[in-house]
Coordinates of C-alpha atoms in Angstrom, one line a residue:
M1 CA -309.8 -43.4 -90.2
G2 CA -306.6 -40.6 -89.9
W3 CA -305.0 -43.3 -87.4
L4 CA -304.6 -45.9 -90.2
S5 CA -303.3 -43.5 -92.7
G6 CA -299.6 -43.4 -94.3
D7 CA -298.1 -45.6 -91.3
W8 CA -300.9 -47.6 -90.4
K9 CA -298.8 -50.8 -90.8
E10 CA -295.8 -50.1 -89.0
R11 CA -298.6 -48.8 -86.0
V12 CA -300.1 -51.8 -86.1
L13 CA -296.8 -53.9 -86.1
H14 CA -295.3 -51.7 -83.2
L15 CA -298.6 -52.7 -81.0
L16 CA -298.3 -56.3 -82.0
L17 CA -294.8 -56.5 -81.8
P18 CA -293.4 -54.2 -79.4
R19 CA -289.9 -53.3 -79.9
T20 CA -287.6 -52.5 -77.1
C21 CA -283.9 -50.6 -76.3
G22 CA -281.7 -53.4 -76.4
A23 CA -279.7 -51.4 -73.7
C24 CA -282.3 -50.0 -71.2
G25 CA -285.2 -51.8 -72.3
R26 CA -287.5 -48.6 -73.0
D27 CA -289.9 -49.2 -75.7
L28 CA -288.8 -47.7 -79.0
P29 CA -291.2 -45.6 -81.0
C30 CA -292.9 -47.1 -84.0
T31 CA -290.8 -44.2 -86.0
L32 CA -287.3 -45.3 -85.0
Q33 CA -285.2 -46.9 -86.9
G34 CA -282.1 -49.2 -84.7
P35 CA -282.0 -51.6 -81.3
L36 CA -281.2 -48.3 -79.2
C37 CA -283.3 -45.5 -77.9
G38 CA -282.0 -42.0 -78.8
P39 CA -280.1 -41.5 -75.1
C40 CA -278.8 -45.2 -75.3
L41 CA -277.5 -44.6 -78.9
S42 CA -275.7 -41.3 -77.9
G43 CA -274.1 -43.0 -75.1
L44 CA -272.0 -45.2 -77.3
E45 CA -268.1 -44.3 -77.3
L46 CA -265.6 -44.8 -80.0
I47 CA -262.1 -45.8 -79.1
R48 CA -260.2 -42.9 -80.4
P49 CA -256.7 -41.8 -80.2
P50 CA -254.4 -42.4 -78.3
Y51 CA -254.1 -45.8 -78.0
C52 CA -251.4 -48.1 -78.3
P53 CA -250.4 -48.8 -82.0
R54 CA -250.4 -52.3 -81.8
C55 CA -253.1 -53.8 -79.5
G56 CA -255.4 -50.6 -79.5
M57 CA -255.6 -50.1 -76.1
A58 CA -257.2 -46.4 -75.5
G59 CA -255.9 -44.2 -73.0
R60 CA -252.3 -45.1 -74.1
A61 CA -249.7 -42.6 -75.6
Q62 CA -249.2 -43.3 -79.1
T63 CA -246.3 -45.7 -78.4
S64 CA -246.7 -49.4 -77.3
C65 CA -248.5 -50.3 -73.9
R66 CA -245.9 -52.0 -71.1
R67 CA -247.5 -55.5 -72.4
C68 CA -246.9 -55.1 -75.9
A69 CA -243.3 -53.9 -75.4
S70 CA -242.8 -56.8 -73.6
L71 CA -244.8 -59.2 -75.3
P72 CA -245.6 -58.5 -78.3
P73 CA -249.1 -59.8 -79.8
A74 CA -249.7 -62.3 -81.9
T75 CA -251.5 -59.7 -84.3
P76 CA -249.1 -56.7 -84.9
V77 CA -252.6 -55.0 -85.5
T78 CA -255.4 -54.9 -83.3
R79 CA -258.3 -52.3 -83.5
A80 CA -261.7 -52.1 -81.2
A81 CA -263.9 -49.8 -82.1
F82 CA -266.1 -49.5 -78.9
R83 CA -265.1 -48.8 -75.2
Y84 CA -267.0 -51.8 -73.5
R85 CA -269.1 -49.2 -71.5
G86 CA -272.6 -47.4 -70.9
P87 CA -275.0 -49.4 -73.3
L88 CA -272.7 -51.3 -75.3
P89 CA -272.3 -54.5 -72.3
P90 CA -276.2 -54.8 -72.5
L91 CA -276.7 -54.3 -75.9
L92 CA -274.3 -57.2 -77.0
H93 CA -275.8 -59.7 -74.2
A94 CA -278.9 -59.0 -76.4
F95 CA -277.6 -59.9 -79.3
K96 CA -275.7 -63.0 -78.5
Y97 CA -277.9 -64.3 -75.7
G98 CA -281.3 -63.0 -76.3
G99 CA -281.4 -63.4 -79.7
R100 CA -281.6 -59.9 -81.0
L101 CA -280.0 -60.0 -84.4
D102 CA -281.3 -56.8 -85.3
A103 CA -278.9 -55.5 -82.6
G104 CA -276.2 -57.6 -84.4
R105 CA -276.6 -56.1 -87.6
A106 CA -276.8 -52.4 -86.0
L107 CA -273.6 -53.7 -84.1
G108 CA -272.0 -54.6 -87.4
D109 CA -273.1 -51.5 -89.1
W110 CA -271.6 -49.6 -86.6
M111 CA -268.6 -51.5 -86.9
A112 CA -268.2 -50.6 -90.7
G113 CA -268.0 -47.4 -89.9
A114 CA -265.4 -47.5 -87.4
W115 CA -263.1 -49.4 -89.7
R116 CA -263.2 -46.3 -92.2
R117 CA -261.0 -44.8 -89.0
H118 CA -258.6 -47.5 -89.2
P119 CA -256.4 -47.4 -92.5
E120 CA -254.1 -49.5 -91.0
L121 CA -256.1 -52.4 -91.2
G122 CA -255.2 -52.2 -94.6
R123 CA -256.5 -54.2 -97.8
P124 CA -256.9 -57.7 -96.3
D125 CA -258.0 -60.1 -98.9
A126 CA -260.7 -61.8 -96.4
L127 CA -262.4 -61.1 -93.3
V128 CA -262.1 -64.4 -90.8
P129 CA -265.1 -64.2 -88.2
V130 CA -263.6 -66.1 -84.9
P131 CA -265.2 -69.4 -85.1
L132 CA -267.4 -70.7 -82.1
H133 CA -267.1 -74.4 -81.4
P134 CA -269.9 -76.4 -83.6
A135 CA -271.7 -77.3 -80.0
R136 CA -272.0 -73.7 -79.2
L137 CA -273.1 -72.8 -82.5
A138 CA -275.8 -75.4 -82.1
E139 CA -276.8 -74.0 -78.6
R140 CA -276.7 -70.5 -80.4
G141 CA -277.7 -70.9 -83.9
F142 CA -275.6 -68.1 -85.0
N143 CA -271.9 -67.0 -84.9
Q144 CA -272.0 -63.6 -83.8
A145 CA -268.6 -62.8 -85.1
R146 CA -269.7 -64.2 -88.7
V147 CA -273.1 -61.4 -88.2
L148 CA -270.4 -58.6 -87.6
A149 CA -267.8 -59.6 -90.2
E150 CA -271.0 -59.6 -93.0
R151 CA -271.5 -56.4 -92.1
V152 CA -267.8 -54.9 -91.9
S153 CA -267.2 -56.7 -95.4
S154 CA -268.4 -53.8 -97.9
A155 CA -266.1 -51.3 -95.7
A156 CA -263.2 -53.4 -95.6
G157 CA -263.3 -54.3 -99.1
A158 CA -263.1 -58.0 -98.8
P159 CA -264.9 -60.9 -98.3
V160 CA -265.9 -63.5 -95.3
A161 CA -263.8 -66.6 -95.6
E162 CA -264.4 -69.3 -92.9
L163 CA -260.4 -70.0 -92.5
A164 CA -260.4 -71.4 -89.4
A165 CA -262.5 -73.9 -86.8
R166 CA -262.3 -74.9 -83.2
R167 CA -261.0 -77.7 -82.7
R168 CA -262.2 -78.2 -79.0
R169 CA -264.6 -76.2 -76.5
T170 CA -263.2 -73.8 -74.8
P171 CA -264.4 -72.3 -71.2
P172 CA -264.2 -68.4 -70.9
Q173 CA -261.3 -66.8 -70.6
A174 CA -261.5 -63.6 -69.0
Q175 CA -261.0 -64.9 -65.2
R176 CA -258.4 -67.3 -65.7
A177 CA -254.4 -66.8 -65.1
R178 CA -252.6 -65.7 -68.2
E179 CA -250.6 -68.9 -68.1
E180 CA -253.5 -71.0 -67.6
R181 CA -255.4 -69.5 -70.6
L182 CA -252.8 -69.6 -72.8
G183 CA -252.2 -73.2 -71.7
R184 CA -256.5 -74.1 -72.8
M185 CA -256.3 -71.7 -75.9
S186 CA -252.7 -73.7 -77.1
G187 CA -254.4 -75.6 -80.4
A188 CA -257.9 -74.8 -80.0
F189 CA -257.9 -73.9 -83.7
R190 CA -257.1 -75.3 -86.9
A191 CA -256.7 -73.2 -90.0
E192 CA -257.8 -74.1 -93.6
P193 CA -254.6 -74.8 -96.1
S194 CA -256.1 -72.2 -98.7
A195 CA -255.0 -69.4 -95.9
R196 CA -251.4 -69.7 -97.3
G197 CA -250.3 -66.4 -98.7
L198 CA -253.3 -64.3 -97.9
R199 CA -253.3 -61.0 -96.1
L200 CA -256.4 -61.5 -93.3
V201 CA -258.2 -59.4 -90.8
L202 CA -259.9 -61.7 -88.0
V203 CA -263.4 -60.0 -86.6
D204 CA -265.0 -60.8 -83.3
D205 CA -267.3 -59.3 -81.0
A206 CA -265.3 -58.5 -77.6
M207 CA -261.4 -59.0 -76.6
T208 CA -260.7 -59.7 -72.9
S209 CA -257.6 -61.7 -72.4
G210 CA -256.7 -61.2 -76.4
E211 CA -255.6 -65.1 -76.3
T212 CA -258.7 -66.6 -78.1
L213 CA -257.7 -63.7 -81.0
A214 CA -253.6 -65.0 -80.6
A215 CA -254.5 -68.8 -81.0
C216 CA -256.5 -68.1 -84.0
A217 CA -254.4 -65.6 -85.5
S218 CA -251.3 -68.5 -84.8
A219 CA -252.9 -71.6 -86.6
L220 CA -253.6 -69.1 -89.8
R221 CA -250.0 -68.1 -89.5
E222 CA -249.0 -71.7 -89.6
A223 CA -251.1 -72.5 -92.3
G224 CA -249.1 -70.1 -94.3
A225 CA -251.3 -66.5 -94.0
A226 CA -249.2 -63.4 -95.5
D227 CA -250.4 -61.4 -92.4
V228 CA -253.3 -61.4 -89.9
K229 CA -254.4 -58.1 -88.2
A230 CA -257.7 -58.5 -86.1
F231 CA -261.0 -56.0 -85.3
V232 CA -263.3 -56.5 -82.8
L233 CA -266.2 -54.4 -81.6
T234 CA -265.4 -54.0 -78.4
R235 CA -262.6 -54.8 -76.1
A236 CA -263.1 -54.5 -71.8

């Protein structure tokens, strides 16, 4: 009967519903909390200085990168928590497309820890998750940016506020020419009048070209937001 003592409930649950690592697929022991095995967890890479003080691009001197110097970004400060490599891409995919909400909660908690490394994000009045189009939200069942923002909220000392909405569904941006991306994202968002006068931080899962963040930030500024910065889980 020794097998039934102590953590027997967890052992039975593990046998019935075995948990796997969200990155490599290995079975996780019932005593391990979180969505990653030990080796994958140690493979996560925080983005550390030096980085561009505007867009947060890693590996740059602590002056504006060439792109930001030639075309200032829509958000004066953008920061990303992790590099997009190692276990992060498959874990993020498992969260967004595999329904691994446990992965989303863990990613949000790790983002919250990274927030504390970036005092330049300030003390916002609210965190604004980048919205999904209603059709995409219905397909997925949740907005990944909202899940992350809710976990970061306590560290930021700010509530989550749905102050932006998508007017139309837009295709993925990463593999399109910059001019085409700008054209497709123009007017893609609308912002609530209640954004007026607020200091806001946009929250999203990933930044590739930055045009989605730029379009959403522009809509919030047009609605009268006093300041719009951005904090993302990762950037390509």
